[in-house]
Amino acid sequence: MVYSKIVSTAIKVSHLTQLNTYVTDKNGDFVYHDEKVSIPAYMPGAKQKDVLELSRKMKETNQVYTYINPWGLSYLGSSFLEEEDFYAIIIGPYFEVIPDVYGLVLQYNLTMQESADLRNILEKVNVVTTEQLSSYEAVLQQFEAMKEAETNPLVIYSKEKKGSIDKDAKLDNEADLVTRRYSIEKDFMHAVEKGNKEEALKLISSDNTLFSFSERFPNQPLRRVKNLNIVLNTLLRSAARNSHVPAILIHRISERFSFDIENGENIAVLRSIQDDMIREYCELVKSNSLRNYSQMIQKVIEYVMSYYDQEIDKAELAALSHTHPGNLSRRFKKETGMTITEYQQDLRISQARHLLRTENLPVDEIAWIVGYKDPSYFGRVFKNVTGYSPSVYREGGF
């Protein structure tokens, strides 16, 4: 009974804050934990070490504590008594300031893979405002009161009588609706597989009431639209894969939209995400479909796309393709019009262009992100390909 009340209240805190939420007992054992973000092994605080450290240091009940680890990951905690036993409620990690990823990578000498993972993890950790922090502190201070409170809302029913509906007619209408939806969905998938965003948006867009599914979760419209977007993301991912788009590219866009959907705070934002997904997946198919390449070259391209920022061993790549390095090089050049090295360079410069347009990062850091350890060499390659130095390219908005 005790644990039940503690856990049910911790779940409320988790929903309110949207942060990892933990409850520990006096022995440091977890009574409850809900992890939305997991800390990788090479980061301090992995395996809940920060959480356990904070729980050990909290002595006074009804006092809020803040814990910040060496990488800037922060936690809030408060302790309380339940039947004379000591418990701790802890939420986090979060950031109070946006971390310097490049600085962390250099300071801790992370590998390329670790640095890529780090950037991905840190994008999922909330950066909270002073106002949010104050609200979280208030929630933790009220944990005991929330635990004891029972919520039994009074339900008020309208006296207006519902009109009778002919059951057979309703079933016929539902069957017709389902048939129409599946027919449109089939045409929609075909449009996405061809990269035709105009046709895809015309078939299924945010204002298409045929796919609003208003009968589902009628009292939770936000959850309903989130679920619809999750299903749409899955359909779009399947369509892109049917068009032989490299899996790594599909994974990246799918993960980003999954995160955006779950963190969407209103229906307008979620509807905007729906249309953005359709546009971006269609562009992805249009620009990256490998359907015209042989299976061997498709496999090589997917590999190069996954590891474009690292040194590629062509002999190892040939072995993975069950062929000789010379034969692989000839086949790749014949089908793509580029050598493997040129293709990798094209991917690197394309990503550098994107970062220069969209991120306020130093040129040296962008060079490092795309796989060039020597910023000067990166600058020469970039200018040779684009005709501009990285700084001029950024300032000119090309």
Short mmCIF file of C-alpha atoms in Angstrom, two decimals:
data_model
loop_
_atom_site.label_atom_id
_atom_site.label_comp_id
_atom_site.label_asym_id
_atom_site.label_seq_id
_atom_site.Cartn_x
_atom_site.Cartn_y
_atom_site.Cartn_z
CA MET A 1 0.00 0.00 0.00
CA VAL A 2 2.87 2.37 0.89
CA TYR A 3 4.74 1.66 -2.31
CA SER A 4 1.54 2.00 -4.32
CA LYS A 5 0.96 5.57 -3.11
CA ILE A 6 4.59 6.53 -3.66
CA VAL A 7 4.73 5.07 -7.16
CA SER A 8 1.41 6.58 -8.26
CA THR A 9 2.59 10.02 -7.11
CA ALA A 10 5.99 9.57 -8.79
CA ILE A 11 4.16 8.80 -12.04
CA LYS A 12 2.31 12.12 -11.70
CA VAL A 13 5.65 13.92 -11.22
CA SER A 14 7.03 12.18 -14.30
CA HIS A 15 4.05 13.31 -16.38
CA LEU A 16 4.24 16.87 -15.06
CA THR A 17 7.99 17.39 -15.57
CA GLN A 18 8.64 15.09 -18.57
CA LEU A 19 12.00 14.28 -16.98
CA ASN A 20 13.52 11.00 -15.82
CA THR A 21 11.96 10.30 -12.43
CA TYR A 22 13.36 8.09 -9.66
CA VAL A 23 12.33 7.12 -6.13
CA THR A 24 14.87 5.43 -3.84
CA ASP A 25 14.48 4.00 -0.35
CA LYS A 26 16.85 4.38 2.62
CA ASN A 27 19.09 1.58 1.27
CA GLY A 28 19.49 3.28 -2.10
CA ASP A 29 17.32 0.71 -3.87
CA PHE A 30 14.93 1.92 -6.56
CA VAL A 31 11.27 1.88 -5.65
CA TYR A 32 10.36 3.49 -8.98
CA HIS A 33 12.23 4.73 -12.02
CA ASP A 34 11.06 6.05 -15.39
CA GLU A 35 13.88 6.83 -17.82
CA LYS A 36 13.06 8.87 -20.89
CA VAL A 37 16.77 9.49 -21.56
CA SER A 38 19.55 6.98 -20.80
CA ILE A 39 23.09 8.15 -20.04
CA PRO A 40 25.76 6.22 -22.07
CA ALA A 41 28.54 4.38 -20.25
CA TYR A 42 31.33 6.85 -21.15
CA MET A 43 29.50 9.79 -19.55
CA PRO A 44 29.65 10.54 -15.83
CA GLY A 45 26.43 9.55 -14.11
CA ALA A 46 25.83 6.41 -16.19
CA LYS A 47 23.89 3.57 -14.55
CA GLN A 48 22.08 6.07 -12.27
CA LYS A 49 25.33 6.93 -10.41
CA ASP A 50 24.37 10.62 -10.19
CA VAL A 51 20.92 9.71 -8.89
CA LEU A 52 22.30 7.43 -6.18
CA GLU A 53 24.95 9.99 -5.22
CA LEU A 54 22.29 12.67 -4.76
CA SER A 55 20.00 10.35 -2.78
CA ARG A 56 22.85 9.59 -0.37
CA LYS A 57 23.59 13.28 0.20
CA MET A 58 20.04 14.38 0.97
CA LYS A 59 19.54 14.50 4.74
CA GLU A 60 16.74 16.97 5.47
CA THR A 61 13.16 16.15 4.51
CA ASN A 62 11.06 18.63 2.50
CA GLN A 63 14.25 20.34 1.31
CA VAL A 64 14.98 20.54 -2.41
CA TYR A 65 18.56 19.73 -3.46
CA THR A 66 20.30 20.42 -6.78
CA TYR A 67 23.06 18.18 -8.10
CA ILE A 68 25.26 19.08 -11.12
CA ASN A 69 27.76 16.60 -12.53
CA PRO A 70 31.06 17.50 -14.32
CA TRP A 71 29.36 17.59 -17.75
CA GLY A 72 26.63 19.97 -16.62
CA LEU A 73 23.87 17.36 -16.30
CA SER A 74 21.65 18.52 -13.44
CA TYR A 75 19.17 16.82 -11.12
CA LEU A 76 16.64 17.97 -8.53
CA GLY A 77 15.83 15.91 -5.48
CA SER A 78 13.80 15.99 -2.29
CA SER A 79 13.42 13.49 0.53
CA PHE A 80 10.38 12.52 2.59
CA LEU A 81 9.32 10.11 5.30
CA GLU A 82 6.73 7.40 4.88
CA GLU A 83 5.89 5.37 8.00
CA GLU A 84 9.21 6.49 9.52
CA ASP A 85 11.19 5.24 6.51
CA PHE A 86 13.35 7.60 4.41
CA TYR A 87 12.70 7.99 0.68
CA ALA A 88 14.06 10.28 -2.03
CA ILE A 89 12.32 11.59 -5.16
CA ILE A 90 14.75 12.74 -7.90
CA ILE A 91 14.15 14.17 -11.37
CA GLY A 92 16.65 14.78 -14.18
CA PRO A 93 18.93 15.05 -16.00
CA TYR A 94 18.37 18.50 -17.48
CA PHE A 95 20.56 21.42 -18.51
CA GLU A 96 20.38 24.96 -17.23
CA VAL A 97 22.62 26.13 -20.09
CA ILE A 98 23.23 24.59 -23.52
CA PRO A 99 26.42 22.47 -23.26
CA ASP A 100 29.54 22.97 -25.38
CA VAL A 101 29.57 19.58 -27.15
CA TYR A 102 32.77 20.29 -29.06
CA GLY A 103 34.55 21.29 -25.84
CA LEU A 104 33.44 18.10 -24.10
CA VAL A 105 34.63 15.96 -27.00
CA LEU A 106 38.07 17.57 -26.96
CA GLN A 107 38.37 17.59 -23.16
CA TYR A 108 37.47 13.90 -22.79
CA ASN A 109 39.07 12.72 -26.07
CA LEU A 110 35.93 10.99 -27.33
CA THR A 111 35.92 8.84 -30.44
CA MET A 112 33.89 9.83 -33.51
CA GLN A 113 31.17 7.31 -32.59
CA GLU A 114 31.06 8.50 -28.98
CA SER A 115 30.86 12.13 -30.08
CA ALA A 116 28.00 11.33 -32.47
CA ASP A 117 26.19 9.47 -29.68
CA LEU A 118 26.86 12.36 -27.31
CA ARG A 119 25.31 14.91 -29.66
CA ASN A 120 22.27 12.65 -30.09
CA ILE A 121 21.85 12.18 -26.32
CA LEU A 122 22.32 15.85 -25.46
CA GLU A 123 19.67 16.86 -28.00
CA LYS A 124 17.18 14.77 -26.00
CA VAL A 125 18.04 16.32 -22.61
CA ASN A 126 15.77 19.25 -21.78
CA VAL A 127 17.25 22.72 -21.32
CA VAL A 128 15.04 24.27 -18.63
CA THR A 129 14.31 27.90 -17.90
CA THR A 130 14.46 29.52 -14.47
CA GLU A 131 10.65 29.54 -14.37
CA GLN A 132 10.45 25.83 -15.18
CA LEU A 133 13.05 25.04 -12.56
CA SER A 134 11.05 26.94 -9.95
CA SER A 135 7.94 24.96 -10.91
CA TYR A 136 9.79 21.64 -10.63
CA GLU A 137 11.08 22.60 -7.19
CA ALA A 138 7.54 23.41 -6.07
CA VAL A 139 6.28 20.05 -7.37
CA LEU A 140 8.94 18.15 -5.39
CA GLN A 141 8.18 20.13 -2.23
CA GLN A 142 4.53 19.17 -2.59
CA PHE A 143 5.28 15.48 -3.15
CA GLU A 144 3.99 14.40 0.26
CA ALA A 145 0.82 16.44 -0.10
CA MET A 146 0.24 15.00 -3.57
CA LYS A 147 0.78 11.51 -2.19
CA GLU A 148 -1.95 11.92 0.37
CA ALA A 149 -4.43 13.73 -1.86
CA GLU A 150 -7.23 11.77 -3.48
CA THR A 151 -8.66 13.18 -6.70
CA ASN A 152 -12.28 12.27 -7.41
CA PRO A 153 -13.65 14.77 -9.90
CA LEU A 154 -17.43 15.21 -10.11
CA VAL A 155 -18.83 14.35 -13.52
CA ILE A 156 -21.61 16.58 -14.86
CA TYR A 157 -23.74 15.08 -17.61
CA SER A 158 -25.76 17.04 -20.14
CA LYS A 159 -29.52 16.43 -20.00
CA GLU A 160 -29.79 16.68 -23.77
CA LYS A 161 -30.91 13.37 -25.26
CA LYS A 162 -28.87 11.76 -28.00
CA GLY A 163 -30.70 10.99 -31.23
CA SER A 164 -31.14 7.36 -32.19
CA ILE A 165 -28.90 5.99 -34.96
CA ASP A 166 -29.79 3.15 -37.25
CA LYS A 167 -27.21 0.44 -36.41
CA ASP A 168 -27.17 -1.19 -39.85
CA ALA A 169 -26.68 2.17 -41.57
CA LYS A 170 -23.88 3.02 -39.13
CA LEU A 171 -22.07 -0.25 -39.91
CA ASP A 172 -22.39 0.36 -43.66
CA ASN A 173 -20.99 3.86 -43.26
CA GLU A 174 -18.07 2.59 -41.18
CA ALA A 175 -17.24 -0.13 -43.73
CA ASP A 176 -17.33 2.43 -46.55
CA LEU A 177 -15.10 4.78 -44.53
CA VAL A 178 -12.52 2.06 -43.85
CA THR A 179 -12.46 1.07 -47.54
CA ARG A 180 -11.92 4.68 -48.62
CA ARG A 181 -9.16 5.17 -46.05
CA TYR A 182 -7.23 2.07 -47.17
CA SER A 183 -7.59 3.05 -50.82
CA ILE A 184 -6.21 6.55 -50.14
CA GLU A 185 -3.47 5.14 -47.93
CA LYS A 186 -2.34 2.85 -50.77
CA ASP A 187 -2.17 5.80 -53.18
CA PHE A 188 -0.41 7.85 -50.52
CA MET A 189 2.31 5.22 -50.01
CA HIS A 190 2.83 5.04 -53.78
CA ALA A 191 3.22 8.84 -53.96
CA VAL A 192 5.83 8.84 -51.16
CA GLU A 193 7.72 5.95 -52.79
CA LYS A 194 8.01 8.13 -55.90
CA GLY A 195 9.03 11.19 -53.86
CA ASN A 196 5.93 13.11 -55.02
CA LYS A 197 5.29 15.38 -52.03
CA GLU A 198 2.56 17.44 -53.74
CA GLU A 199 0.47 14.33 -54.42
CA ALA A 200 1.20 12.88 -50.96
CA LEU A 201 0.12 16.09 -49.21
CA LYS A 202 -3.03 16.26 -51.34
CA LEU A 203 -3.97 12.73 -50.29
CA ILE A 204 -3.12 13.01 -46.59
CA SER A 205 -2.48 16.37 -44.98
CA SER A 206 -3.11 17.91 -41.56
CA ASP A 207 -6.52 19.29 -42.61
CA ASN A 208 -7.82 16.02 -44.06
CA THR A 209 -10.73 15.17 -41.74
CA LEU A 210 -11.01 11.69 -43.24
CA PHE A 211 -7.87 10.80 -41.28
CA SER A 212 -8.62 12.75 -38.10
CA PHE A 213 -9.95 9.62 -36.29
CA SER A 214 -11.85 11.86 -33.90
CA GLU A 215 -13.62 8.80 -32.47
CA ARG A 216 -10.34 7.67 -30.90
CA PHE A 217 -9.36 9.22 -27.55
CA PRO A 218 -12.24 11.74 -27.79
CA ASN A 219 -11.28 13.22 -24.42
CA GLN A 220 -7.53 13.27 -25.18
CA PRO A 221 -7.15 15.12 -28.50
CA LEU A 222 -3.43 15.77 -27.98
CA ARG A 223 -2.73 12.07 -27.39
CA ARG A 224 -4.86 11.17 -30.43
CA VAL A 225 -2.93 13.47 -32.77
CA LYS A 226 0.38 12.23 -31.34
CA ASN A 227 -0.64 8.64 -32.02
CA LEU A 228 -1.69 9.52 -35.57
CA ASN A 229 1.69 11.14 -36.18
CA ILE A 230 3.50 8.08 -34.79
CA VAL A 231 1.55 5.85 -37.22
CA LEU A 232 2.26 8.26 -40.08
CA ASN A 233 5.99 8.24 -39.24
CA THR A 234 5.92 4.44 -39.45
CA LEU A 235 4.13 4.49 -42.83
CA LEU A 236 6.56 7.04 -44.22
CA ARG A 237 9.53 5.04 -42.95
CA SER A 238 8.20 1.93 -44.72
CA ALA A 239 7.61 3.84 -47.96
CA ALA A 240 11.14 5.24 -47.91
CA ARG A 241 12.59 1.78 -47.32
CA ASN A 242 10.50 0.39 -50.19
CA SER A 243 12.27 2.97 -52.37
CA HIS A 244 15.67 1.67 -51.25
CA VAL A 245 16.62 4.74 -49.24
CA PRO A 246 19.64 3.91 -47.01
CA ALA A 247 18.50 2.70 -43.60
CA ILE A 248 20.79 5.11 -41.72
CA LEU A 249 19.10 8.12 -43.36
CA ILE A 250 15.63 6.77 -42.58
CA HIS A 251 16.65 6.09 -38.98
CA ARG A 252 17.93 9.64 -38.49
CA ILE A 253 14.81 11.34 -39.79
CA SER A 254 12.50 8.87 -38.02
CA GLU A 255 14.22 9.35 -34.65
CA ARG A 256 14.12 13.13 -34.97
CA PHE A 257 10.42 13.18 -35.77
CA SER A 258 9.64 10.64 -33.02
CA PHE A 259 11.26 13.01 -30.52
CA ASP A 260 9.43 16.05 -31.95
CA ILE A 261 6.08 14.25 -31.84
CA GLU A 262 6.39 13.14 -28.23
CA ASN A 263 7.46 16.62 -27.16
CA GLY A 264 4.76 18.45 -29.14
CA GLU A 265 2.82 20.59 -26.67
CA ASN A 266 -0.23 21.54 -28.75
CA ILE A 267 -2.30 20.26 -31.65
CA ALA A 268 -1.22 23.06 -34.04
CA VAL A 269 2.44 22.09 -33.61
CA LEU A 270 1.65 18.40 -34.12
CA ARG A 271 -0.31 19.09 -37.30
CA SER A 272 2.59 21.12 -38.61
CA ILE A 273 4.91 18.19 -37.83
CA GLN A 274 2.60 15.89 -39.82
CA ASP A 275 2.96 17.96 -42.99
CA ASP A 276 6.70 18.44 -42.39
CA MET A 277 7.15 14.67 -42.16
CA ILE A 278 5.45 14.09 -45.50
CA ARG A 279 7.57 16.78 -47.19
CA GLU A 280 10.88 15.62 -45.70
CA TYR A 281 10.37 11.90 -46.35
CA CYS A 282 9.40 12.66 -49.98
CA GLU A 283 12.52 14.80 -50.37
CA LEU A 284 14.54 12.00 -48.77
CA VAL A 285 13.22 9.50 -51.32
CA LYS A 286 13.71 11.91 -54.21
CA SER A 287 17.32 12.65 -53.26
CA ASN A 288 18.53 9.34 -51.85
CA SER A 289 16.70 6.43 -53.46
CA LEU A 290 19.15 3.67 -54.44
CA ARG A 291 16.67 1.67 -56.53
CA ASN A 292 18.76 2.16 -59.71
CA TYR A 293 21.94 0.67 -58.21
CA SER A 294 22.94 -2.97 -57.94
CA GLN A 295 22.62 -4.66 -54.54
CA MET A 296 26.40 -4.58 -54.06
CA ILE A 297 26.64 -0.82 -54.66
CA GLN A 298 23.51 -0.15 -52.56
CA LYS A 299 25.24 -1.92 -49.68
CA VAL A 300 28.47 0.06 -50.18
CA ILE A 301 26.62 3.40 -50.37
CA GLU A 302 24.72 2.63 -47.16
CA TYR A 303 28.02 1.80 -45.45
CA VAL A 304 29.71 5.00 -46.66
CA MET A 305 26.70 7.07 -45.58
CA SER A 306 26.84 5.52 -42.10
CA TYR A 307 30.58 6.15 -41.68
CA TYR A 308 31.16 9.14 -43.96
CA ASP A 309 32.96 11.03 -41.16
CA GLN A 310 35.50 8.24 -40.58
CA GLU A 311 38.41 6.75 -42.49
CA ILE A 312 37.14 3.97 -44.76
CA ASP A 313 39.25 0.86 -45.35
CA LYS A 314 38.46 -0.07 -48.96
CA ALA A 315 39.90 -3.56 -48.57
CA GLU A 316 37.59 -4.18 -45.60
CA LEU A 317 34.67 -2.71 -47.54
CA ALA A 318 35.43 -5.01 -50.47
CA ALA A 319 35.54 -8.01 -48.12
CA LEU A 320 32.10 -7.06 -46.75
CA SER A 321 30.88 -6.97 -50.36
CA HIS A 322 32.50 -10.35 -51.14
CA THR A 323 34.59 -8.97 -53.99
CA HIS A 324 38.09 -7.70 -54.80
CA PRO A 325 38.94 -4.02 -54.00
CA GLY A 326 39.76 -3.32 -57.64
CA ASN A 327 36.46 -4.79 -58.87
CA LEU A 328 34.52 -2.87 -56.22
CA SER A 329 36.17 0.42 -57.21
CA ARG A 330 35.38 -0.17 -60.91
CA ARG A 331 31.75 -1.13 -60.21
CA PHE A 332 31.24 1.84 -57.90
CA LYS A 333 32.68 4.30 -60.43
CA LYS A 334 30.60 2.82 -63.26
CA GLU A 335 27.28 3.01 -61.36
CA THR A 336 27.70 6.30 -59.47
CA GLY A 337 30.09 8.25 -61.71
CA MET A 338 32.35 8.83 -58.68
CA THR A 339 35.08 7.00 -56.82
CA ILE A 340 34.34 5.88 -53.25
CA THR A 341 36.62 8.66 -51.96
CA GLU A 342 34.83 11.28 -54.08
CA TYR A 343 31.44 10.00 -52.90
CA GLN A 344 32.54 10.23 -49.26
CA GLN A 345 33.89 13.74 -49.83
CA ASP A 346 30.61 14.76 -51.45
CA LEU A 347 28.71 13.54 -48.35
CA ARG A 348 31.08 15.41 -46.03
CA ILE A 349 30.83 18.70 -47.92
CA SER A 350 27.04 18.36 -48.22
CA GLN A 351 26.76 17.93 -44.44
CA ALA A 352 29.17 20.84 -43.89
CA ARG A 353 27.00 23.06 -46.10
CA HIS A 354 23.95 22.12 -44.05
CA LEU A 355 25.70 22.87 -40.75
CA LEU A 356 27.03 26.20 -42.01
CA ARG A 357 23.51 27.23 -43.00
CA THR A 358 21.69 25.98 -39.91
CA GLU A 359 24.10 25.88 -36.94
CA ASN A 360 26.04 28.65 -35.24
CA LEU A 361 29.13 26.46 -34.81
CA PRO A 362 32.79 27.42 -35.35
CA VAL A 363 34.16 26.33 -38.73
CA ASP A 364 36.82 24.23 -36.95
CA GLU A 365 34.10 22.30 -35.14
CA ILE A 366 32.11 21.72 -38.33
CA ALA A 367 35.29 20.42 -39.99
CA TRP A 368 35.74 17.97 -37.13
CA ILE A 369 32.06 16.89 -37.17
CA VAL A 370 32.19 15.94 -40.86
CA GLY A 371 35.47 14.06 -40.50
CA TYR A 372 38.32 16.50 -41.19
CA LYS A 373 40.88 16.69 -38.40
CA ASP A 374 42.78 19.50 -40.14
CA PRO A 375 40.53 22.61 -40.44
CA SER A 376 42.86 24.17 -43.03
CA TYR A 377 42.60 21.12 -45.28
CA PHE A 378 38.81 21.16 -44.83
CA GLY A 379 38.76 24.81 -45.92
CA ARG A 380 40.71 24.01 -49.09
CA VAL A 381 38.50 21.06 -49.99
CA PHE A 382 35.32 23.04 -49.29
CA LYS A 383 36.44 25.94 -51.51
CA ASN A 384 37.53 23.58 -54.28
CA VAL A 385 34.03 21.98 -54.29
CA THR A 386 31.82 25.05 -53.71
CA GLY A 387 33.96 27.93 -54.96
CA TYR A 388 33.72 29.64 -51.57
CA SER A 389 35.54 29.42 -48.26
CA PRO A 390 33.35 28.10 -45.39
CA SER A 391 33.11 31.57 -43.81
CA VAL A 392 32.12 33.29 -47.06
CA TYR A 393 29.61 30.49 -47.77
CA ARG A 394 27.96 31.06 -44.37
CA GLU A 395 27.92 34.86 -44.66
CA GLY A 396 26.56 34.75 -48.21
CA GLY A 397 23.70 32.44 -47.26
CA PHE A 398 24.38 30.17 -50.24
#
